[in-house]
Coordinates of C-alpha atoms and ligand atoms in Angstrom, one line a residue:
Chain A
X48 CA -135.3 36.5 -85.2
X49 CA -133.4 36.5 -81.9
X50 CA -129.8 35.5 -82.1
X51 CA -129.0 32.1 -80.6
X52 CA -126.5 33.7 -78.4
X53 CA -126.4 37.4 -77.5
X54 CA -123.6 38.7 -75.3
X55 CA -123.5 42.5 -74.7
X56 CA -120.7 44.3 -72.9
X57 CA -120.2 41.5 -70.4
X58 CA -117.7 42.0 -67.6
X59 CA -116.6 39.4 -65.1
X60 CA -114.0 39.9 -62.3
X61 CA -112.4 37.3 -60.1
X62 CA -110.8 39.3 -57.3
X63 CA -108.5 41.7 -59.2
X64 CA -108.5 39.6 -62.3
X65 CA -110.6 41.0 -65.2
X66 CA -111.6 37.6 -66.6
X67 CA -114.0 39.1 -69.2
X68 CA -113.5 42.7 -70.2
X69 CA -116.4 44.0 -72.2
X70 CA -117.2 41.0 -74.4
X71 CA -119.7 41.6 -77.2
X72 CA -120.8 38.7 -79.3
X73 CA -123.8 37.6 -81.4
X74 CA -124.2 34.1 -82.8
X75 CA -126.9 33.5 -85.3
X76 CA -129.3 30.5 -85.3
X77 CA -127.9 27.5 -87.1
X78 CA -124.2 28.7 -86.9
X79 CA -121.3 26.4 -86.0
X80 CA -119.3 28.9 -84.1
X81 CA -115.8 28.5 -82.7
X82 CA -114.5 30.3 -79.6
X83 CA -110.7 30.1 -79.6
X84 CA -108.0 31.5 -77.3
X85 CA -105.0 30.5 -75.2
X86 CA -105.5 29.0 -71.7
X87 CA -106.9 31.5 -69.3
X88 CA -108.4 33.7 -72.0
X89 CA -111.9 33.5 -70.5
X90 CA -113.6 31.0 -72.8
X91 CA -114.9 28.8 -70.0
X92 CA -115.9 31.9 -68.0
X93 CA -118.0 33.1 -70.9
X94 CA -119.7 29.7 -71.2
X95 CA -120.3 29.6 -67.5
X96 CA -122.1 32.9 -67.7
X97 CA -124.2 31.7 -70.6
X98 CA -125.1 28.6 -68.6
X99 CA -125.8 30.4 -65.4
X100 CA -122.9 28.6 -63.6
X101 CA -121.5 32.0 -62.9
X102 CA -123.2 35.4 -62.7
X103 CA -121.9 38.5 -64.7
X104 CA -120.7 41.6 -63.0
X105 CA -121.9 43.8 -65.8
X106 CA -123.7 43.4 -69.2
X107 CA -126.4 41.1 -70.5
X108 CA -126.4 37.6 -71.9
X109 CA -129.3 35.9 -73.6
X110 CA -130.1 32.6 -75.3
X111 CA -132.7 32.9 -78.1
X112 CA -133.9 36.1 -76.6
X113 CA -134.1 34.8 -73.0
X114 CA -132.0 36.6 -70.5
X115 CA -129.8 34.1 -68.6
X116 CA -130.3 35.8 -65.2
X117 CA -133.9 37.1 -65.3
X118 CA -135.4 34.2 -67.4
X119 CA -133.0 31.5 -66.3
X120 CA -135.4 28.6 -66.6
X121 CA -136.2 29.4 -70.2
X122 CA -132.6 30.1 -71.2
X123 CA -131.3 26.9 -69.5
X124 CA -134.0 24.8 -71.2
X125 CA -132.7 26.0 -74.6
X126 CA -129.0 25.3 -73.8
X127 CA -127.1 22.1 -73.7
X128 CA -123.6 22.4 -72.2
X129 CA -120.7 20.0 -72.2
X130 CA -118.5 21.2 -69.3
X131 CA -114.8 21.3 -69.7
X132 CA -114.1 19.3 -66.5
X133 CA -114.6 15.6 -66.7
X134 CA -117.3 15.4 -64.0
X135 CA -119.7 12.5 -63.2
X136 CA -122.0 11.3 -60.5
X137 CA -120.5 8.0 -59.1
X138 CA -123.8 6.7 -57.8
X139 CA -125.4 6.0 -61.2
X140 CA -125.1 4.0 -64.4
X141 CA -124.9 5.6 -67.8
X142 CA -128.6 5.1 -68.5
X143 CA -129.6 6.3 -65.0
X144 CA -127.5 9.4 -65.5
X145 CA -129.2 10.2 -68.8
X146 CA -132.7 9.5 -67.4
X147 CA -132.1 11.8 -64.5
X148 CA -130.8 14.5 -66.7
X149 CA -133.9 14.2 -68.9
X150 CA -136.0 14.5 -65.8
X151 CA -134.2 17.6 -64.7
X152 CA -135.2 19.1 -68.0
X153 CA -138.8 18.1 -67.5
X154 CA -138.9 15.2 -70.0
X155 CA -140.7 12.1 -68.8
X156 CA -140.4 9.4 -71.4
X157 CA -137.2 10.1 -73.3
X158 CA -135.8 6.6 -73.8
X159 CA -136.1 6.6 -77.5
X160 CA -134.0 9.7 -77.8
X161 CA -131.6 8.5 -75.1
X162 CA -131.1 5.3 -77.0
X163 CA -130.4 7.2 -80.2
X164 CA -127.9 9.5 -78.5
X165 CA -126.1 6.5 -76.9
X166 CA -126.0 4.8 -80.3
X167 CA -124.5 7.8 -82.0
X168 CA -121.9 8.2 -79.3
X169 CA -121.1 4.4 -79.2
X170 CA -122.3 4.2 -75.6
X171 CA -124.9 1.5 -76.1
X172 CA -122.7 -1.3 -74.7
X173 CA -122.0 0.7 -71.6
X174 CA -125.6 1.7 -70.9
X175 CA -125.8 -0.3 -67.6
X176 CA -122.3 0.3 -66.5
X177 CA -121.6 2.4 -63.4
X178 CA -120.1 5.8 -64.3
X179 CA -117.1 5.0 -62.0
X180 CA -116.1 2.1 -64.1
X181 CA -115.8 4.0 -67.4
X182 CA -112.6 5.2 -69.0
X183 CA -112.0 9.0 -69.4
X184 CA -113.0 8.9 -73.0
X185 CA -116.3 7.1 -72.2
X186 CA -117.0 9.5 -69.4
X187 CA -116.6 12.4 -71.9
X188 CA -119.1 10.7 -74.2
X189 CA -121.6 10.5 -71.4
X190 CA -121.1 14.2 -70.8
X191 CA -121.9 14.9 -74.4
X192 CA -124.9 12.7 -74.2
X193 CA -126.1 14.5 -71.0
X194 CA -125.9 17.8 -72.8
X195 CA -128.1 16.5 -75.6
X196 CA -130.9 14.7 -73.7
X197 CA -133.3 17.6 -74.1
X198 CA -132.4 18.3 -77.8
X199 CA -131.3 21.8 -77.0
X200 CA -131.5 24.3 -79.8
X201 CA -128.1 25.7 -78.7
X202 CA -125.3 23.3 -78.0
X203 CA -122.2 24.5 -76.2
X204 CA -119.1 22.3 -76.1
X205 CA -116.2 23.4 -73.9
X206 CA -113.1 21.6 -75.2
X207 CA -115.0 18.4 -75.7
X208 CA -112.2 16.6 -77.4
X209 CA -109.4 17.4 -74.9
X210 CA -107.6 14.1 -74.2
X211 CA -110.0 12.1 -76.3
X212 CA -109.1 9.4 -78.8
X213 CA -109.4 10.0 -82.6
X214 CA -112.2 7.5 -83.0
X215 CA -114.5 9.3 -80.6
X216 CA -113.6 12.7 -82.1
X217 CA -114.8 11.5 -85.4
X218 CA -118.0 9.8 -84.2
X219 CA -118.8 12.8 -82.0
X220 CA -118.3 15.4 -84.8
X221 CA -120.4 13.4 -87.2
X222 CA -123.2 13.5 -84.7
X223 CA -122.8 17.1 -83.8
X224 CA -122.6 18.1 -87.5
X225 CA -125.8 16.3 -88.1
X226 CA -127.5 18.1 -85.3
X227 CA -126.1 21.4 -86.8
X228 CA -127.5 20.5 -90.2
X229 CA -130.9 19.9 -88.5
X230 CA -130.8 23.5 -87.2
X231 CA -129.1 23.3 -83.8
X232 CA -126.6 26.1 -83.2
X233 CA -123.2 25.0 -82.0
X234 CA -120.7 26.9 -79.9
X235 CA -117.4 25.2 -79.6
X236 CA -114.1 25.9 -77.8
X237 CA -111.2 23.7 -78.7
X238 CA -107.4 23.5 -78.6
X239 CA -107.3 21.7 -81.8
X240 CA -107.3 24.5 -84.4
X241 CA -107.6 22.1 -87.3
X242 CA -110.9 20.9 -85.7
X243 CA -112.2 24.5 -85.5
X244 CA -111.1 25.2 -89.1
X245 CA -112.9 22.2 -90.4
X246 CA -116.1 22.6 -88.5
X247 CA -116.8 26.3 -87.7
X248 CA -118.3 28.8 -90.1
X249 CA -117.4 31.7 -87.9
X250 CA -114.7 32.1 -85.3
X251 CA -114.0 34.5 -82.4
X252 CA -110.6 34.7 -80.7
X253 CA -110.4 35.7 -77.1
X254 CA -107.4 36.9 -75.2
X255 CA -107.2 38.3 -71.7
X256 CA -111.0 38.5 -71.6
X257 CA -111.3 40.5 -74.8
X258 CA -112.4 39.5 -78.3
X259 CA -109.4 40.2 -80.5
X260 CA -110.7 38.7 -83.8
X261 CA -114.1 37.9 -85.0
X262 CA -114.9 36.8 -88.6
X263 CA -115.9 34.0 -90.9
X264 CA -113.3 31.2 -90.9
X265 CA -112.7 31.9 -94.6
X266 CA -112.0 35.6 -94.1
X267 CA -109.7 34.8 -91.2
X268 CA -107.7 32.3 -93.4
X269 CA -107.6 34.9 -96.2
X270 CA -106.3 37.5 -93.9
X271 CA -103.0 35.6 -93.7
X272 CA -100.8 37.4 -96.2
X273 CA -97.8 35.6 -97.6
X274 CA -97.3 32.0 -98.3
X275 CA -95.2 29.0 -97.2
X276 CA -93.2 27.0 -99.6
X277 CA -91.8 23.5 -99.0
X278 CA -88.8 22.7 -101.2
X279 CA -86.5 19.8 -101.8
X280 CA -83.2 21.0 -103.2
X281 CA -80.3 19.3 -104.9
X282 CA -77.8 21.4 -103.0
X283 CA -77.6 24.1 -100.3
X284 CA -80.0 27.1 -99.9
X285 CA -78.4 30.3 -101.2
X286 CA -77.5 32.7 -98.4
X287 CA -79.8 35.4 -99.9
X288 CA -82.8 33.2 -99.0
X289 CA -81.7 32.3 -95.5
X290 CA -83.8 35.1 -93.8
X291 CA -86.9 33.5 -95.2
X292 CA -86.1 30.0 -94.0
X293 CA -88.2 28.8 -91.0
X294 CA -87.3 25.1 -91.0
X295 CA -84.7 22.8 -92.5
X296 CA -84.3 19.0 -92.4
X297 CA -81.5 17.8 -94.7
X298 CA -82.4 18.9 -98.2
X299 CA -85.9 19.8 -97.2
X300 CA -86.5 23.5 -96.6
X301 CA -89.6 25.4 -95.5
X302 CA -89.6 29.1 -96.6
X303 CA -92.0 31.8 -95.6
X304 CA -92.5 34.5 -98.2
X305 CA -94.3 37.8 -97.7
X306 CA -96.6 37.2 -100.7
X307 CA -97.1 35.1 -103.8
X308 CA -95.3 37.7 -105.8
X309 CA -92.1 36.9 -103.9
X310 CA -92.1 33.4 -105.2
X311 CA -90.7 34.1 -108.6
X312 CA -87.6 36.1 -107.4
X313 CA -86.9 33.3 -104.9
X314 CA -86.9 30.7 -107.6
X315 CA -84.7 33.0 -109.7
X316 CA -82.3 33.2 -106.8
X317 CA -82.1 29.4 -106.8
X318 CA -81.6 29.2 -110.6
X319 CA -78.7 31.7 -110.4
X320 CA -77.1 29.8 -107.6
X321 CA -77.4 26.6 -109.8
X322 CA -79.4 24.8 -107.2
X323 CA -82.0 22.5 -108.8
X324 CA -85.5 22.3 -107.3
X325 CA -86.5 18.6 -107.0
X326 CA -89.8 19.1 -105.3
X327 CA -92.0 22.1 -104.5
X328 CA -95.3 22.6 -102.7
X329 CA -97.2 25.6 -101.6
X330 CA -98.8 25.3 -98.2
X331 CA -102.2 26.7 -97.6
X332 CA -102.3 29.0 -94.6
X333 CA -104.2 27.4 -91.7
X334 CA -105.9 28.6 -88.6
X335 CA -102.8 28.1 -86.6
X336 CA -101.1 30.8 -88.6
X337 CA -104.0 33.2 -88.1
X338 CA -104.2 32.3 -84.4
X339 CA -100.5 32.9 -83.8
X340 CA -100.5 36.1 -85.7
X341 CA -103.6 37.5 -83.9
X342 CA -102.3 36.6 -80.5
X343 CA -98.8 38.1 -81.3
X344 CA -100.1 41.4 -82.7
X345 CA -102.4 41.8 -79.7
X346 CA -99.4 41.1 -77.5
X347 CA -97.4 43.9 -79.0
X348 CA -100.3 46.3 -78.8
X349 CA -101.0 45.4 -75.2
X350 CA -97.4 46.2 -74.2
X351 CA -96.8 49.9 -74.6
X352 CA -93.1 50.7 -74.2
Chain B
X291 CA -142.7 19.9 -61.4
X292 CA -141.0 17.0 -63.1
X293 CA -137.6 18.7 -62.6
X294 CA -138.3 18.9 -58.8
X295 CA -139.6 15.3 -58.7
X296 CA -136.5 14.1 -60.5
X297 CA -134.1 15.8 -58.1
X298 CA -136.0 14.5 -55.1
X299 CA -136.0 11.0 -56.6
X300 CA -132.3 11.2 -57.3
X301 CA -131.6 12.3 -53.7
X302 CA -133.7 9.5 -52.3
X303 CA -132.1 7.0 -54.7
X304 CA -128.6 8.1 -53.5
X305 CA -129.7 7.3 -49.9
X306 CA -130.9 3.9 -51.0
X307 CA -127.8 3.1 -53.0
X308 CA -125.6 3.6 -49.9
X309 CA -128.2 2.4 -47.4
X310 CA -125.6 0.6 -45.4
X311 CA -124.0 3.9 -44.4
X312 CA -127.0 6.1 -44.6
X313 CA -129.6 3.9 -42.9
X314 CA -128.2 0.9 -41.2
X315 CA -125.1 2.5 -39.6
X316 CA -127.1 5.2 -37.8
X317 CA -129.5 2.6 -36.4
X318 CA -126.6 0.6 -35.0
X319 CA -125.0 3.7 -33.5
X320 CA -128.2 4.6 -31.7
X321 CA -128.6 1.1 -30.4
X322 CA -125.0 1.3 -28.9
X323 CA -125.9 4.4 -27.1
X324 CA -129.1 2.8 -25.8
X325 CA -127.2 -0.3 -24.7
X326 CA -124.6 1.6 -22.8
X327 CA -126.6 4.4 -21.2
X328 CA -129.5 2.2 -20.2
X329 CA -127.2 -0.3 -18.7
X330 CA -125.3 2.3 -16.7
X331 CA -128.2 4.5 -15.7
X332 CA -131.3 2.3 -15.5
X333 CA -131.0 1.8 -11.7
X334 CA -130.2 5.4 -10.9
X335 CA -132.5 7.7 -12.8
X336 CA -136.2 8.0 -12.9
X337 CA -137.2 11.1 -14.9
X338 CA -141.0 10.8 -15.0
X339 CA -142.8 8.9 -12.3
X340 CA -143.3 5.3 -13.3
X341 CA -141.2 5.6 -16.5
X342 CA -138.1 3.4 -16.7
X343 CA -135.0 5.3 -17.7
X344 CA -134.6 3.2 -20.8
X345 CA -138.1 4.0 -21.9
X346 CA -137.4 7.7 -21.3
X347 CA -134.2 7.5 -23.3
X348 CA -135.7 5.9 -26.4
X349 CA -137.6 8.9 -27.8
X350 CA -134.5 11.1 -27.2
X351 CA -132.3 8.8 -29.1
X352 CA -134.8 8.4 -31.9
X353 CA -135.1 12.1 -32.3
X354 CA -131.3 12.6 -32.1
X355 CA -130.9 10.1 -34.9
X356 CA -133.6 11.8 -37.0
X357 CA -132.0 15.2 -36.6
X358 CA -128.4 14.1 -37.1
X359 CA -129.3 12.1 -40.2
X360 CA -131.4 14.8 -41.8
X361 CA -128.4 17.2 -41.3
X362 CA -125.9 14.6 -42.6
X363 CA -127.9 13.9 -45.7
X364 CA -128.3 17.3 -47.2
X365 CA -124.8 18.5 -46.2
X366 CA -122.9 15.4 -47.3
X367 CA -124.9 15.1 -50.6
X368 CA -124.1 18.7 -51.4
X369 CA -120.5 18.6 -50.5
X370 CA -119.9 15.4 -52.4
X371 CA -121.5 16.7 -55.5
X372 CA -119.5 19.9 -55.1
X373 CA -116.3 18.0 -54.8
X374 CA -116.9 15.6 -57.6
X375 CA -118.3 18.5 -59.7
X376 CA -121.4 16.6 -60.5
X377 CA -123.5 19.4 -59.0
X378 CA -123.2 21.2 -62.4
X379 CA -125.8 18.8 -63.8
X380 CA -128.3 20.2 -61.4
X381 CA -127.1 23.8 -61.8
X382 CA -127.3 23.6 -65.6
X383 CA -130.9 22.4 -65.4
X384 CA -134.0 24.7 -65.4
X385 CA -134.6 24.0 -61.7
X386 CA -135.7 26.9 -59.5
X387 CA -133.7 27.7 -56.4
X388 CA -136.7 26.9 -54.2
X389 CA -137.2 23.5 -55.9
X390 CA -133.6 22.8 -55.3
X391 CA -134.1 23.7 -51.6
X392 CA -137.3 21.6 -51.3
X393 CA -135.8 18.5 -53.0
X394 CA -132.7 18.5 -50.7
X395 CA -134.8 19.1 -47.6
X396 CA -137.5 16.6 -48.4
X397 CA -135.0 13.8 -49.2
X398 CA -133.2 14.5 -45.9
X399 CA -136.5 14.4 -44.0
X400 CA -137.2 11.1 -45.6
X401 CA -133.9 9.7 -44.5
X402 CA -134.3 11.2 -41.0
X403 CA -137.7 9.6 -40.6
X404 CA -136.6 6.2 -42.0
X405 CA -133.6 6.1 -39.6
X406 CA -135.9 7.3 -36.8
X407 CA -138.4 4.5 -37.4
X408 CA -135.5 2.0 -37.6
X409 CA -134.1 3.1 -34.3
X410 CA -137.6 3.0 -32.7
X411 CA -138.4 -0.5 -33.9
X412 CA -135.0 -1.8 -32.8
X413 CA -135.3 -0.1 -29.4
X414 CA -138.6 -1.7 -28.7
X415 CA -136.6 -4.8 -27.9
X416 CA -135.2 -3.0 -24.8
X417 CA -138.2 -1.1 -23.6
X418 CA -141.6 0.0 -24.8
X419 CA -142.4 3.6 -24.3
X420 CA -146.1 4.5 -24.6
X421 CA -147.3 6.3 -27.7
X422 CA -149.7 8.9 -26.2
X423 CA -149.9 11.4 -29.1
X424 CA -148.6 10.1 -32.4
X425 CA -149.5 13.3 -34.2
X426 CA -147.2 15.3 -32.0
X427 CA -144.5 12.8 -32.6
X428 CA -144.8 13.1 -36.4
X429 CA -145.1 16.8 -36.2
X430 CA -141.9 17.3 -34.3
X431 CA -140.0 14.7 -36.3
X432 CA -140.9 16.4 -39.6
X433 CA -140.3 20.0 -38.5
X434 CA -137.1 19.1 -36.6
X435 CA -135.7 17.1 -39.5
X436 CA -136.6 19.8 -42.0
X437 CA -134.8 22.4 -39.8
X438 CA -131.7 20.3 -39.6
X439 CA -131.9 19.5 -43.3
X440 CA -132.0 23.2 -44.1
X441 CA -129.0 23.7 -41.8
X442 CA -127.3 20.9 -43.7
X443 CA -128.0 22.7 -47.0
X444 CA -126.3 25.8 -45.6
X445 CA -123.4 23.8 -44.3
X446 CA -123.0 21.9 -47.6
X447 CA -123.0 25.1 -49.6
X448 CA -120.6 26.9 -47.2
X449 CA -118.1 24.1 -46.8
X450 CA -115.5 23.6 -49.4
X451 CA -113.9 20.5 -47.8
X452 CA -115.0 17.6 -45.8
X453 CA -113.0 18.9 -42.8
X454 CA -115.1 22.1 -42.7
X455 CA -118.2 20.1 -42.8
X456 CA -116.9 17.8 -40.0
X457 CA -116.2 21.0 -38.0
X458 CA -119.8 22.1 -38.4
X459 CA -120.9 18.7 -37.2
X460 CA -118.4 18.5 -34.3
X461 CA -118.7 22.0 -33.0
X462 CA -122.3 22.8 -33.6
X463 CA -124.5 19.8 -34.2
X464 CA -123.0 17.4 -31.6
X465 CA -122.8 19.9 -28.6
X466 CA -126.3 21.1 -29.3
X467 CA -127.7 17.6 -29.4
X468 CA -125.9 16.4 -26.3
X469 CA -126.9 19.5 -24.3
X470 CA -130.5 19.2 -25.3
X471 CA -131.8 16.7 -22.9
X472 CA -131.5 13.5 -25.0
X473 CA -130.1 11.6 -22.1
X474 CA -131.8 13.5 -19.2
X475 CA -134.5 15.9 -18.3
X476 CA -133.1 19.4 -18.0
X477 CA -134.8 19.7 -14.6
X478 CA -132.0 17.5 -13.4
X479 CA -129.4 20.2 -14.4
X480 CA -128.0 23.0 -12.3
X481 CA -130.0 26.2 -12.9
X482 CA -127.3 27.9 -15.0
X483 CA -127.3 25.0 -17.5
X484 CA -131.1 24.8 -17.4
X485 CA -131.2 28.5 -18.4
X486 CA -128.7 27.9 -21.1
X487 CA -130.6 24.9 -22.5
X488 CA -133.6 27.2 -23.2
X489 CA -131.6 28.9 -25.9
X490 CA -130.9 25.6 -27.6
X491 CA -133.5 24.8 -30.3
X492 CA -132.6 21.1 -30.1
X493 CA -134.0 21.1 -26.6
X494 CA -137.5 22.1 -27.8
X495 CA -137.4 19.6 -30.6
X496 CA -136.5 16.7 -28.3
X497 CA -138.8 17.8 -25.5
X498 CA -141.8 18.3 -27.8
X499 CA -141.1 14.9 -29.5
X500 CA -140.9 13.2 -26.2
X501 CA -144.2 14.8 -25.2
X502 CA -145.8 12.8 -28.0
X503 CA -144.7 9.5 -26.3
X504 CA -145.3 10.2 -22.6
X505 CA -147.8 13.1 -22.6
X506 CA -145.4 14.8 -20.2
X507 CA -142.6 17.2 -20.9
X508 CA -140.3 19.8 -19.4
X509 CA -142.3 22.7 -21.0
X510 CA -145.5 23.0 -23.0
X511 CA -145.4 21.3 -26.4
X512 CA -147.2 24.3 -27.9
X513 CA -144.4 26.5 -26.9
X514 CA -141.8 24.1 -28.2
X515 CA -143.8 23.9 -31.5
X516 CA -143.8 27.7 -31.8
X517 CA -140.0 27.8 -31.2
X518 CA -139.3 25.0 -33.7
X519 CA -141.6 26.3 -36.4
X520 CA -140.2 29.8 -35.9
X521 CA -136.6 28.5 -36.3
X522 CA -137.6 26.6 -39.4
X523 CA -139.2 29.5 -41.0
X524 CA -136.2 31.8 -40.3
X525 CA -133.6 29.3 -41.4
X526 CA -135.6 28.3 -44.5
X527 CA -135.8 31.9 -45.5
X528 CA -132.1 32.4 -45.0
X529 CA -131.3 29.3 -46.9
X530 CA -133.6 30.3 -49.8
X531 CA -131.9 33.7 -50.0
X532 CA -128.5 32.1 -50.0
X533 CA -129.6 29.8 -52.9
X534 CA -131.2 32.6 -54.8
X535 CA -128.1 34.7 -54.6
X536 CA -126.0 31.8 -55.9
X537 CA -123.6 32.1 -53.0
X538 CA -120.7 29.7 -53.5
X539 CA -122.6 27.7 -56.1
X540 CA -122.8 30.1 -59.0
X541 CA -119.5 31.9 -59.0
Ligands
ADP840 N1 -113.9 30.5 -60.1 C1 -112.8 31.2 -60.4 N2 -112.1 31.9 -59.4 C2 -111.0 32.6 -59.7 N3 -110.5 32.8 -60.9 C3 -111.1 32.1 -61.9 C4 -112.3 31.4 -61.7 N4 -112.7 30.9 -62.9 C5 -111.8 31.3 -63.8 N5 -110.8 32.1 -63.2 C6 -109.7 32.8 -63.9 O1 -110.3 33.5 -65.0 C7 -109.4 33.4 -66.1 C8 -110.1 32.8 -67.3 O2 -110.3 31.4 -67.1 P1 -111.1 30.5 -68.1 O3 -112.4 31.2 -68.4 O4 -111.2 29.2 -67.4 O5 -110.1 30.4 -69.3 P2 -110.1 29.5 -70.6 O6 -111.3 28.6 -70.5 O7 -110.1 30.4 -71.7 O8 -108.9 28.7 -70.4 C9 -108.2 32.5 -65.7 O9 -107.2 33.4 -65.3 C10 -108.7 31.8 -64.5 O10 -107.7 31.5 -63.6
MG841 MG1 -111.5 26.6 -70.4

């Protein structure tokens, strides 16, 4: 079975900038895959190469076994891309836009599916409104709908929720998750790490055009050693624990401990100082911790003294 | 096939949705030229024996409108969709580069011909040039507008801003049309300018087109046809190569 997305040793230069520096990535069919990384890491560049919006300087990319350069018509038919930029054609209404997009993909009578997509994205009321008159959030929904008109087996979303209200995020994710359950592969880039954590089964982190982490979401979360403890104290934190404190607001403290084993000695410290613990909660590590750590480590490695 | 049809349909729909600018305005412009030039020159110039100057002028103006609108259509449609970014919808689709080319060129030919017919019909009110060989008229109108549409595709891809496109229009298209014999027969020019005109493809398009009306021309319509067809083949080949390479469209 061909992988949904296969990227091998891909390089892309913009002038002297090495936007992608030997990227290798395989995404299996049916995965919900997250591509994370700071601004300028090369996420959009990688998506552009997959979509044929840019051409690679080296390496190969294929969608379900179809090379994106040599078999561009097949690979594009299999791909639905929601671009990062909020673009639209001001000449047309929402329905015209979706019908045209269907036609570009060779679909003649597609109204039943167009209606369904519009329904799931709460666009039905706006079907006959000109694109110019839509709010940013509505335009974003149309972009998502456009990417889905041809029921692509591989769906790519480049920061689809940037600047979008909570309501749309929820409706959109419900719909995308349903498509994923039906077998569509999803590749997502997002700035909202909690979104990636909740949705993606596997995650790659990109930095300066290189993949610096690639694993299942669970393994990445498990890789965070140590734990965070939120405490409400009847008194002041003993000086011995100050190095571990990362936040304080009145009597509320947030401590970061190197491991769960460090918890007991910390509590012992409090007991000996006579400071009573009024509330205590352990915080689960989240993707943000992983993200920051991966990006930091890489930073240190990348800067030889 | 449906992909191509859809892109062609979209391009024609775009012309229709802004018909005031794309169809009506060019007809009015051509009529203004007609009004002014025929008024000023009617008494002074007789290019072909027995043909009133206004009648002589009409085919030239019609062809000029056809050519300019064919160019304006593909170039402005492309640059608009590049600037708004909506060109990605076409670039993402499984549309072959040659389908892309044909759709933009055909839509522009359609706009050129519609404007041409509009100018012709409106001009009939001023004078009625004969229609000796309608097939030659159609042939030159179609080939000429396809040539300019192809040039418009190149200009639209190459330009990044409207200013650059305007430069293309002001420094290439306008001088070449005005120096092509729209308003006069090149035989009335000094020999140096006559010689120079022979390097201007617009001259052959207009002269051949006019032949279809009067059955008379500055040079043989067959020669004009060969020049225009040759230019079209060359430019189309260049444009296709540009599109295939992804120049400025697929970065
Ligand atoms: N068309 C382009 N021309 C020049 N530089 C570009 C172009 N596209 C992207 N870049 C550069 O490549 C790098 C990666 O950009 P991008 O892929 O958009 O990052 P991300 O999507 O991860 O924020 C950035 O430094 C960006 O400025
Ligand atoms: Mg990006």
